[in-house]
């Protein structure tokens, strides 16, 4: 190891195994929280043969490759989502440490991003955003802004309130205009959480990115006859993706846009 390795470099290297381990735990949350199962008991087991998974078969990414994606006992395939969630979380952790350095803000953002990953995959599977993953996280975001002033506490509180109000208004409007449910209470909590962590400017950026990408993808899938107009597409994953884009490039994008209109 070179003697010149900086503390930042070391943190970036360590963020990868940390992200893999947290991603492995998020896989447990994604499977168990919507099924009202305990996160601690029983230990990891194969959903096919119910056999316990030993620690050496439960190492994120490594075990999946080593076992060639199959259970050691019954050879049932392990869902590709497990390594995907682990790799995705590790990638987000690395980006956050590289972008925000070793700061208190980074610690809060790692929690925020982990929750977004869990919400995304639960919403895709069950079309719900559990309250336990959104409501208690909102005050944590506000505490983070008090400690770091990034975003300033006033922007974080406004962000949470406008975020909740915005989804609520869109949901009421859609129900009156199209006689159908478009967004649910889970989306209200989720955008409030995004506002608490990112402030109102980046929250709006995340919301409009989500609406745009959601509309383009939905119309594309309907045109390709993969989906029909009656299918319900969860909005949570688009909000989560919008929040991640807003976090890393939102400020630069807003500044660039403002320089054009000025
Ligand atoms: Zn098995």
PDB file of C-alpha atoms and ligand atoms in Angstrom:
ATOM      1  CA  UNK A   1       0.000   0.000   0.000  1.00  0.00           C
ATOM      2  CA  UNK A   2       1.513   3.382  -0.934  1.00  0.00           C
ATOM      3  CA  UNK A   3       2.457   5.546   2.035  1.00  0.00           C
ATOM      4  CA  UNK A   4       0.684   8.473   0.391  1.00  0.00           C
ATOM      5  CA  UNK A   5      -2.808   6.969   0.633  1.00  0.00           C
ATOM      6  CA  UNK A   6      -4.949   9.794   1.983  1.00  0.00           C
ATOM      7  CA  UNK A   7      -7.661   9.464   4.591  1.00  0.00           C
ATOM      8  CA  UNK A   8     -10.189  10.271   1.841  1.00  0.00           C
ATOM      9  CA  UNK A   9      -8.760   7.503  -0.332  1.00  0.00           C
ATOM     10  CA  UNK A  10      -8.955   5.016   2.531  1.00  0.00           C
ATOM     11  CA  UNK A  11     -12.572   6.045   3.259  1.00  0.00           C
ATOM     12  CA  UNK A  12     -13.450   5.587  -0.428  1.00  0.00           C
ATOM     13  CA  UNK A  13     -11.945   2.065  -0.426  1.00  0.00           C
ATOM     14  CA  UNK A  14     -13.731   1.127   2.828  1.00  0.00           C
ATOM     15  CA  UNK A  15     -17.065   2.498   1.558  1.00  0.00           C
ATOM     16  CA  UNK A  16     -17.304  -0.417  -0.902  1.00  0.00           C
ATOM     17  CA  UNK A  17     -17.370  -3.343   1.613  1.00  0.00           C
ATOM     18  CA  UNK A  18     -19.555  -1.195   3.908  1.00  0.00           C
ATOM     19  CA  UNK A  19     -22.039  -0.609   1.059  1.00  0.00           C
ATOM     20  CA  UNK A  20     -22.027  -4.329   0.165  1.00  0.00           C
ATOM     21  CA  UNK A  21     -22.780  -5.285   3.788  1.00  0.00           C
ATOM     22  CA  UNK A  22     -25.572  -2.691   4.100  1.00  0.00           C
ATOM     23  CA  UNK A  23     -26.950  -3.813   0.713  1.00  0.00           C
ATOM     24  CA  UNK A  24     -27.092  -7.380   2.025  1.00  0.00           C
ATOM     25  CA  UNK A  25     -29.119  -6.140   5.034  1.00  0.00           C
ATOM     26  CA  UNK A  26     -31.379  -4.096   2.691  1.00  0.00           C
ATOM     27  CA  UNK A  27     -32.177  -7.335   0.800  1.00  0.00           C
ATOM     28  CA  UNK A  28     -33.465  -8.738   4.104  1.00  0.00           C
ATOM     29  CA  UNK A  29     -35.526  -5.544   4.700  1.00  0.00           C
ATOM     30  CA  UNK A  30     -36.940  -5.621   1.141  1.00  0.00           C
ATOM     31  CA  UNK A  31     -38.134  -9.213   1.580  1.00  0.00           C
ATOM     32  CA  UNK A  32     -39.302  -9.097   5.209  1.00  0.00           C
ATOM     33  CA  UNK A  33     -40.723  -5.589   5.986  1.00  0.00           C
ATOM     34  CA  UNK A  34     -43.703  -5.837   3.560  1.00  0.00           C
ATOM     35  CA  UNK A  35     -44.391  -9.356   4.883  1.00  0.00           C
ATOM     36  CA  UNK A  36     -44.357  -8.130   8.521  1.00  0.00           C
ATOM     37  CA  UNK A  37     -41.530 -10.531   9.373  1.00  0.00           C
ATOM     38  CA  UNK A  38     -38.854  -9.889  12.014  1.00  0.00           C
ATOM     39  CA  UNK A  39     -35.569  -8.545  10.634  1.00  0.00           C
ATOM     40  CA  UNK A  40     -33.506 -10.553  13.145  1.00  0.00           C
ATOM     41  CA  UNK A  41     -35.146 -14.002  13.394  1.00  0.00           C
ATOM     42  CA  UNK A  42     -34.955 -16.489  11.855  1.00  0.00           C
ATOM     43  CA  UNK A  43     -31.469 -16.163  10.323  1.00  0.00           C
ATOM     44  CA  UNK A  44     -30.912 -16.165   6.566  1.00  0.00           C
ATOM     45  CA  UNK A  45     -32.450 -19.164   4.852  1.00  0.00           C
ATOM     46  CA  UNK A  46     -33.122 -20.331   1.301  1.00  0.00           C
ATOM     47  CA  UNK A  47     -36.742 -19.500   0.329  1.00  0.00           C
ATOM     48  CA  UNK A  48     -36.847 -22.745  -1.723  1.00  0.00           C
ATOM     49  CA  UNK A  49     -35.532 -25.489   0.635  1.00  0.00           C
ATOM     50  CA  UNK A  50     -35.675 -23.412   3.869  1.00  0.00           C
ATOM     51  CA  UNK A  51     -32.114 -24.540   4.648  1.00  0.00           C
ATOM     52  CA  UNK A  52     -30.034 -22.129   6.748  1.00  0.00           C
ATOM     53  CA  UNK A  53     -27.378 -20.151   4.869  1.00  0.00           C
ATOM     54  CA  UNK A  54     -23.973 -20.261   6.584  1.00  0.00           C
ATOM     55  CA  UNK A  55     -21.935 -17.087   6.927  1.00  0.00           C
ATOM     56  CA  UNK A  56     -19.438 -18.163   4.261  1.00  0.00           C
ATOM     57  CA  UNK A  57     -22.304 -18.558   1.750  1.00  0.00           C
ATOM     58  CA  UNK A  58     -23.719 -15.171   2.745  1.00  0.00           C
ATOM     59  CA  UNK A  59     -20.823 -12.858   1.780  1.00  0.00           C
ATOM     60  CA  UNK A  60     -22.222 -10.093  -0.463  1.00  0.00           C
ATOM     61  CA  UNK A  61     -21.471 -10.549  -4.211  1.00  0.00           C
ATOM     62  CA  UNK A  62     -18.581 -12.978  -3.494  1.00  0.00           C
ATOM     63  CA  UNK A  63     -20.829 -15.879  -2.426  1.00  0.00           C
ATOM     64  CA  UNK A  64     -23.166 -15.304  -5.385  1.00  0.00           C
ATOM     65  CA  UNK A  65     -20.254 -15.685  -7.796  1.00  0.00           C
ATOM     66  CA  UNK A  66     -18.675 -18.565  -5.803  1.00  0.00           C
ATOM     67  CA  UNK A  67     -22.006 -20.493  -5.702  1.00  0.00           C
ATOM     68  CA  UNK A  68     -22.642 -19.576  -9.393  1.00  0.00           C
ATOM     69  CA  UNK A  69     -25.970 -18.047  -8.318  1.00  0.00           C
ATOM     70  CA  UNK A  70     -27.455 -21.227  -6.767  1.00  0.00           C
ATOM     71  CA  UNK A  71     -28.329 -22.497  -3.268  1.00  0.00           C
ATOM     72  CA  UNK A  72     -25.623 -24.893  -2.005  1.00  0.00           C
ATOM     73  CA  UNK A  73     -28.216 -27.403  -0.732  1.00  0.00           C
ATOM     74  CA  UNK A  74     -31.030 -27.482  -3.305  1.00  0.00           C
ATOM     75  CA  UNK A  75     -29.346 -25.714  -6.276  1.00  0.00           C
ATOM     76  CA  UNK A  76     -32.373 -23.378  -6.594  1.00  0.00           C
ATOM     77  CA  UNK A  77     -31.316 -20.187  -8.399  1.00  0.00           C
ATOM     78  CA  UNK A  78     -30.667 -17.150  -6.169  1.00  0.00           C
ATOM     79  CA  UNK A  79     -32.559 -14.106  -7.494  1.00  0.00           C
ATOM     80  CA  UNK A  80     -30.310 -11.705  -9.450  1.00  0.00           C
ATOM     81  CA  UNK A  81     -31.775  -8.921  -7.359  1.00  0.00           C
ATOM     82  CA  UNK A  82     -29.633  -9.905  -4.352  1.00  0.00           C
ATOM     83  CA  UNK A  83     -26.262  -9.098  -5.977  1.00  0.00           C
ATOM     84  CA  UNK A  84     -27.869  -6.130  -7.804  1.00  0.00           C
ATOM     85  CA  UNK A  85     -28.996  -4.453  -4.536  1.00  0.00           C
ATOM     86  CA  UNK A  86     -25.601  -5.146  -2.938  1.00  0.00           C
ATOM     87  CA  UNK A  87     -23.661  -3.740  -5.902  1.00  0.00           C
ATOM     88  CA  UNK A  88     -25.989  -0.746  -6.259  1.00  0.00           C
ATOM     89  CA  UNK A  89     -25.661   0.171  -2.570  1.00  0.00           C
ATOM     90  CA  UNK A  90     -21.852  -0.160  -2.723  1.00  0.00           C
ATOM     91  CA  UNK A  91     -21.768   2.076  -5.833  1.00  0.00           C
ATOM     92  CA  UNK A  92     -23.922   4.743  -4.147  1.00  0.00           C
ATOM     93  CA  UNK A  93     -21.750   4.627  -0.991  1.00  0.00           C
ATOM     94  CA  UNK A  94     -18.559   5.064  -3.043  1.00  0.00           C
ATOM     95  CA  UNK A  95     -20.059   7.994  -5.017  1.00  0.00           C
ATOM     96  CA  UNK A  96     -21.212   9.688  -1.795  1.00  0.00           C
ATOM     97  CA  UNK A  97     -17.809   9.431  -0.082  1.00  0.00           C
ATOM     98  CA  UNK A  98     -16.008  10.647  -3.226  1.00  0.00           C
ATOM     99  CA  UNK A  99     -18.466  13.538  -3.690  1.00  0.00           C
ATOM    100  CA  UNK A 100     -19.032  14.697  -0.094  1.00  0.00           C
ATOM    101  CA  UNK A 101     -15.827  13.509   1.654  1.00  0.00           C
ATOM    102  CA  UNK A 102     -15.559  12.432   5.298  1.00  0.00           C
ATOM    103  CA  UNK A 103     -18.293  14.644   6.737  1.00  0.00           C
ATOM    104  CA  UNK A 104     -21.341  14.413   8.998  1.00  0.00           C
ATOM    105  CA  UNK A 105     -23.416  15.161   5.888  1.00  0.00           C
ATOM    106  CA  UNK A 106     -22.025  11.974   4.283  1.00  0.00           C
ATOM    107  CA  UNK A 107     -23.205   9.854   7.241  1.00  0.00           C
ATOM    108  CA  UNK A 108     -26.762  11.225   6.936  1.00  0.00           C
ATOM    109  CA  UNK A 109     -26.729  10.788   3.142  1.00  0.00           C
ATOM    110  CA  UNK A 110     -25.644   7.126   3.431  1.00  0.00           C
ATOM    111  CA  UNK A 111     -28.724   6.471   5.591  1.00  0.00           C
ATOM    112  CA  UNK A 112     -30.932   8.438   3.153  1.00  0.00           C
ATOM    113  CA  UNK A 113     -29.663   6.516   0.098  1.00  0.00           C
ATOM    114  CA  UNK A 114     -30.009   3.126   1.863  1.00  0.00           C
ATOM    115  CA  UNK A 115     -33.659   3.900   2.642  1.00  0.00           C
ATOM    116  CA  UNK A 116     -34.249   4.974  -0.991  1.00  0.00           C
ATOM    117  CA  UNK A 117     -32.863   1.628  -2.238  1.00  0.00           C
ATOM    118  CA  UNK A 118     -35.146  -0.359   0.113  1.00  0.00           C
ATOM    119  CA  UNK A 119     -38.218   1.750  -0.807  1.00  0.00           C
ATOM    120  CA  UNK A 120     -37.539   1.366  -4.548  1.00  0.00           C
ATOM    121  CA  UNK A 121     -37.558  -2.434  -4.538  1.00  0.00           C
ATOM    122  CA  UNK A 122     -40.441  -2.778  -2.043  1.00  0.00           C
ATOM    123  CA  UNK A 123     -42.579  -0.397  -4.141  1.00  0.00           C
ATOM    124  CA  UNK A 124     -41.724  -2.315  -7.354  1.00  0.00           C
ATOM    125  CA  UNK A 125     -42.832  -5.621  -5.766  1.00  0.00           C
ATOM    126  CA  UNK A 126     -45.766  -4.604  -3.578  1.00  0.00           C
ATOM    127  CA  UNK A 127     -46.815  -1.126  -4.736  1.00  0.00           C
ATOM    128  CA  UNK A 128     -46.498   0.180  -1.196  1.00  0.00           C
ATOM    129  CA  UNK A 129     -44.012   2.366   0.653  1.00  0.00           C
ATOM    130  CA  UNK A 130     -44.015   1.175   4.294  1.00  0.00           C
ATOM    131  CA  UNK A 131     -44.475   4.047   6.781  1.00  0.00           C
ATOM    132  CA  UNK A 132     -41.669   2.619   8.927  1.00  0.00           C
ATOM    133  CA  UNK A 133     -39.211   3.391   6.105  1.00  0.00           C
ATOM    134  CA  UNK A 134     -40.385   6.952   5.473  1.00  0.00           C
ATOM    135  CA  UNK A 135     -42.022   8.701   8.480  1.00  0.00           C
ATOM    136  CA  UNK A 136     -39.240   8.172  11.102  1.00  0.00           C
ATOM    137  CA  UNK A 137     -36.613   9.150   8.505  1.00  0.00           C
ATOM    138  CA  UNK A 138     -38.105  12.653   7.975  1.00  0.00           C
ATOM    139  CA  UNK A 139     -37.071  14.003  11.443  1.00  0.00           C
ATOM    140  CA  UNK A 140     -33.636  12.382  11.012  1.00  0.00           C
ATOM    141  CA  UNK A 141     -33.205  14.450   7.830  1.00  0.00           C
ATOM    142  CA  UNK A 142     -34.218  17.616   9.718  1.00  0.00           C
ATOM    143  CA  UNK A 143     -31.714  16.840  12.509  1.00  0.00           C
ATOM    144  CA  UNK A 144     -29.056  16.382   9.810  1.00  0.00           C
ATOM    145  CA  UNK A 145     -29.757  19.853   8.421  1.00  0.00           C
ATOM    146  CA  UNK A 146     -29.550  21.352  11.950  1.00  0.00           C
ATOM    147  CA  UNK A 147     -26.120  19.737  12.443  1.00  0.00           C
ATOM    148  CA  UNK A 148     -24.649  20.454   9.009  1.00  0.00           C
ATOM    149  CA  UNK A 149     -26.588  23.481   7.655  1.00  0.00           C
ATOM    150  CA  UNK A 150     -26.589  21.615   4.326  1.00  0.00           C
ATOM    151  CA  UNK A 151     -29.356  22.215   3.384  1.00  0.00           C
ATOM    152  CA  UNK A 152     -30.094  25.098   5.822  1.00  0.00           C
ATOM    153  CA  UNK A 153     -32.789  24.005   8.362  1.00  0.00           C
ATOM    154  CA  UNK A 154     -35.341  26.454   6.903  1.00  0.00           C
ATOM    155  CA  UNK A 155     -34.893  24.917   3.417  1.00  0.00           C
ATOM    156  CA  UNK A 156     -35.196  21.393   4.856  1.00  0.00           C
ATOM    157  CA  UNK A 157     -38.452  22.163   6.722  1.00  0.00           C
ATOM    158  CA  UNK A 158     -39.914  23.978   3.683  1.00  0.00           C
ATOM    159  CA  UNK A 159     -38.757  21.092   1.506  1.00  0.00           C
ATOM    160  CA  UNK A 160     -40.552  18.512   3.651  1.00  0.00           C
ATOM    161  CA  UNK A 161     -43.780  20.554   3.803  1.00  0.00           C
ATOM    162  CA  UNK A 162     -43.888  21.516   0.101  1.00  0.00           C
ATOM    163  CA  UNK A 163     -42.927  17.951  -0.853  1.00  0.00           C
ATOM    164  CA  UNK A 164     -45.813  16.432   1.087  1.00  0.00           C
ATOM    165  CA  UNK A 165     -48.252  19.104  -0.165  1.00  0.00           C
ATOM    166  CA  UNK A 166     -47.172  18.734  -3.796  1.00  0.00           C
ATOM    167  CA  UNK A 167     -47.796  14.962  -4.005  1.00  0.00           C
ATOM    168  CA  UNK A 168     -51.046  15.378  -2.069  1.00  0.00           C
ATOM    169  CA  UNK A 169     -52.341  18.022  -4.517  1.00  0.00           C
ATOM    170  CA  UNK A 170     -51.307  15.995  -7.585  1.00  0.00           C
ATOM    171  CA  UNK A 171     -53.009  12.899  -6.112  1.00  0.00           C
ATOM    172  CA  UNK A 172     -56.263  14.780  -5.424  1.00  0.00           C
ATOM    173  CA  UNK A 173     -56.189  16.415  -8.876  1.00  0.00           C
ATOM    174  CA  UNK A 174     -55.542  13.079 -10.652  1.00  0.00           C
ATOM    175  CA  UNK A 175     -58.350  11.410  -8.758  1.00  0.00           C
ATOM    176  CA  UNK A 176     -60.813  14.131  -9.747  1.00  0.00           C
ATOM    177  CA  UNK A 177     -59.562  14.486 -13.347  1.00  0.00           C
ATOM    178  CA  UNK A 178     -58.926  10.847 -14.274  1.00  0.00           C
ATOM    179  CA  UNK A 179     -61.126   9.039 -11.715  1.00  0.00           C
ATOM    180  CA  UNK A 180     -58.160   6.927 -10.639  1.00  0.00           C
ATOM    181  CA  UNK A 181     -55.494   6.786  -7.982  1.00  0.00           C
ATOM    182  CA  UNK A 182     -52.104   7.972  -9.254  1.00  0.00           C
ATOM    183  CA  UNK A 183     -49.976   8.476  -6.178  1.00  0.00           C
ATOM    184  CA  UNK A 184     -50.568   7.227  -2.647  1.00  0.00           C
ATOM    185  CA  UNK A 185     -49.852   8.278   0.938  1.00  0.00           C
ATOM    186  CA  UNK A 186     -46.491   6.525   0.713  1.00  0.00           C
ATOM    187  CA  UNK A 187     -45.426   8.912  -2.036  1.00  0.00           C
ATOM    188  CA  UNK A 188     -46.447  11.894   0.163  1.00  0.00           C
ATOM    189  CA  UNK A 189     -44.117  10.655   2.934  1.00  0.00           C
ATOM    190  CA  UNK A 190     -41.345   9.858   0.455  1.00  0.00           C
ATOM    191  CA  UNK A 191     -41.247  13.335  -1.131  1.00  0.00           C
ATOM    192  CA  UNK A 192     -41.416  14.912   2.351  1.00  0.00           C
ATOM    193  CA  UNK A 193     -38.369  12.810   3.291  1.00  0.00           C
ATOM    194  CA  UNK A 194     -36.540  13.863   0.117  1.00  0.00           C
ATOM    195  CA  UNK A 195     -37.298  17.514   0.969  1.00  0.00           C
ATOM    196  CA  UNK A 196     -35.975  17.083   4.521  1.00  0.00           C
ATOM    197  CA  UNK A 197     -32.633  15.722   3.284  1.00  0.00           C
ATOM    198  CA  UNK A 198     -32.135  17.813   0.122  1.00  0.00           C
ATOM    199  CA  UNK A 199     -34.009  21.091   0.795  1.00  0.00           C
ATOM    200  CA  UNK A 200     -36.851  22.477  -1.318  1.00  0.00           C
ATOM    201  CA  UNK A 201     -34.830  23.354  -4.453  1.00  0.00           C
ATOM    202  CA  UNK A 202     -33.389  19.879  -5.018  1.00  0.00           C
ATOM    203  CA  UNK A 203     -36.686  18.309  -3.865  1.00  0.00           C
ATOM    204  CA  UNK A 204     -38.487  20.122  -6.710  1.00  0.00           C
ATOM    205  CA  UNK A 205     -35.722  19.041  -9.101  1.00  0.00           C
ATOM    206  CA  UNK A 206     -36.215  15.413  -7.952  1.00  0.00           C
ATOM    207  CA  UNK A 207     -40.013  15.660  -8.303  1.00  0.00           C
ATOM    208  CA  UNK A 208     -39.992  17.034 -11.846  1.00  0.00           C
ATOM    209  CA  UNK A 209     -37.275  14.562 -12.917  1.00  0.00           C
ATOM    210  CA  UNK A 210     -39.477  11.768 -11.540  1.00  0.00           C
ATOM    211  CA  UNK A 211     -42.587  13.031 -13.344  1.00  0.00           C
ATOM    212  CA  UNK A 212     -40.670  13.401 -16.631  1.00  0.00           C
ATOM    213  CA  UNK A 213     -38.896  10.020 -16.488  1.00  0.00           C
ATOM    214  CA  UNK A 214     -42.069   8.300 -15.228  1.00  0.00           C
ATOM    215  CA  UNK A 215     -44.162   9.767 -18.069  1.00  0.00           C
ATOM    216  CA  UNK A 216     -41.602   8.895 -20.769  1.00  0.00           C
ATOM    217  CA  UNK A 217     -41.146   5.313 -19.529  1.00  0.00           C
ATOM    218  CA  UNK A 218     -44.895   4.702 -19.009  1.00  0.00           C
ATOM    219  CA  UNK A 219     -45.843   6.024 -22.460  1.00  0.00           C
ATOM    220  CA  UNK A 220     -42.995   4.015 -24.008  1.00  0.00           C
ATOM    221  CA  UNK A 221     -44.107   0.777 -22.314  1.00  0.00           C
ATOM    222  CA  UNK A 222     -47.749   1.417 -23.285  1.00  0.00           C
ATOM    223  CA  UNK A 223     -46.724   2.165 -26.905  1.00  0.00           C
ATOM    224  CA  UNK A 224     -44.662  -1.056 -26.941  1.00  0.00           C
ATOM    225  CA  UNK A 225     -47.736  -2.879 -25.515  1.00  0.00           C
ATOM    226  CA  UNK A 226     -45.711  -4.132 -22.536  1.00  0.00           C
ATOM    227  CA  UNK A 227     -48.250  -2.379 -20.297  1.00  0.00           C
ATOM    228  CA  UNK A 228     -51.859  -1.364 -20.796  1.00  0.00           C
ATOM    229  CA  UNK A 229     -53.367   1.988 -19.762  1.00  0.00           C
ATOM    230  CA  UNK A 230     -54.969   0.237 -16.802  1.00  0.00           C
ATOM    231  CA  UNK A 231     -51.688  -1.013 -15.283  1.00  0.00           C
ATOM    232  CA  UNK A 232     -50.476   0.801 -12.213  1.00  0.00           C
ATOM    233  CA  UNK A 233     -46.831   1.844 -12.325  1.00  0.00           C
ATOM    234  CA  UNK A 234     -45.335   2.624  -8.901  1.00  0.00           C
ATOM    235  CA  UNK A 235     -44.075   6.222  -8.629  1.00  0.00           C
ATOM    236  CA  UNK A 236     -41.723   5.627  -5.673  1.00  0.00           C
ATOM    237  CA  UNK A 237     -38.814   4.243  -7.760  1.00  0.00           C
ATOM    238  CA  UNK A 238     -38.950   7.344 -10.015  1.00  0.00           C
ATOM    239  CA  UNK A 239     -38.914   9.667  -6.973  1.00  0.00           C
ATOM    240  CA  UNK A 240     -35.958   7.736  -5.523  1.00  0.00           C
ATOM    241  CA  UNK A 241     -34.068   7.931  -8.816  1.00  0.00           C
ATOM    242  CA  UNK A 242     -34.919  11.636  -9.125  1.00  0.00           C
ATOM    243  CA  UNK A 243     -33.583  12.232  -5.598  1.00  0.00           C
ATOM    244  CA  UNK A 244     -30.291  10.473  -6.402  1.00  0.00           C
ATOM    245  CA  UNK A 245     -29.854  12.490  -9.616  1.00  0.00           C
ATOM    246  CA  UNK A 246     -30.753  15.686  -7.706  1.00  0.00           C
ATOM    247  CA  UNK A 247     -28.218  14.910  -4.960  1.00  0.00           C
ATOM    248  CA  UNK A 248     -25.259  14.464  -7.304  1.00  0.00           C
ATOM    249  CA  UNK A 249     -25.981  16.789 -10.259  1.00  0.00           C
ATOM    250  CA  UNK A 250     -29.020  18.884  -9.210  1.00  0.00           C
ATOM    251  CA  UNK A 251     -27.135  21.993  -8.063  1.00  0.00           C
ATOM    252  CA  UNK A 252     -24.985  22.064 -11.209  1.00  0.00           C
ATOM    253  CA  UNK A 253     -28.059  21.553 -13.424  1.00  0.00           C
ATOM    254  CA  UNK A 254     -30.049  24.326 -11.680  1.00  0.00           C
ATOM    255  CA  UNK A 255     -27.094  26.764 -11.924  1.00  0.00           C
ATOM    256  CA  UNK A 256     -26.653  25.964 -15.626  1.00  0.00           C
ATOM    257  CA  UNK A 257     -30.364  26.500 -16.301  1.00  0.00           C
ATOM    258  CA  UNK A 258     -30.379  29.795 -14.372  1.00  0.00           C
ATOM    259  CA  UNK A 259     -27.378  31.022 -16.413  1.00  0.00           C
ATOM    260  CA  UNK A 260     -29.440  30.412 -19.575  1.00  0.00           C
ATOM    261  CA  UNK A 261     -32.571  32.286 -18.499  1.00  0.00           C
ATOM    262  CA  UNK A 262     -30.698  35.202 -16.962  1.00  0.00           C
TER     263      UNK A 262
HETATM  264 ZN1  LIG B   1     -32.113 -24.006  -1.113  1.00  0.00          ZN
END
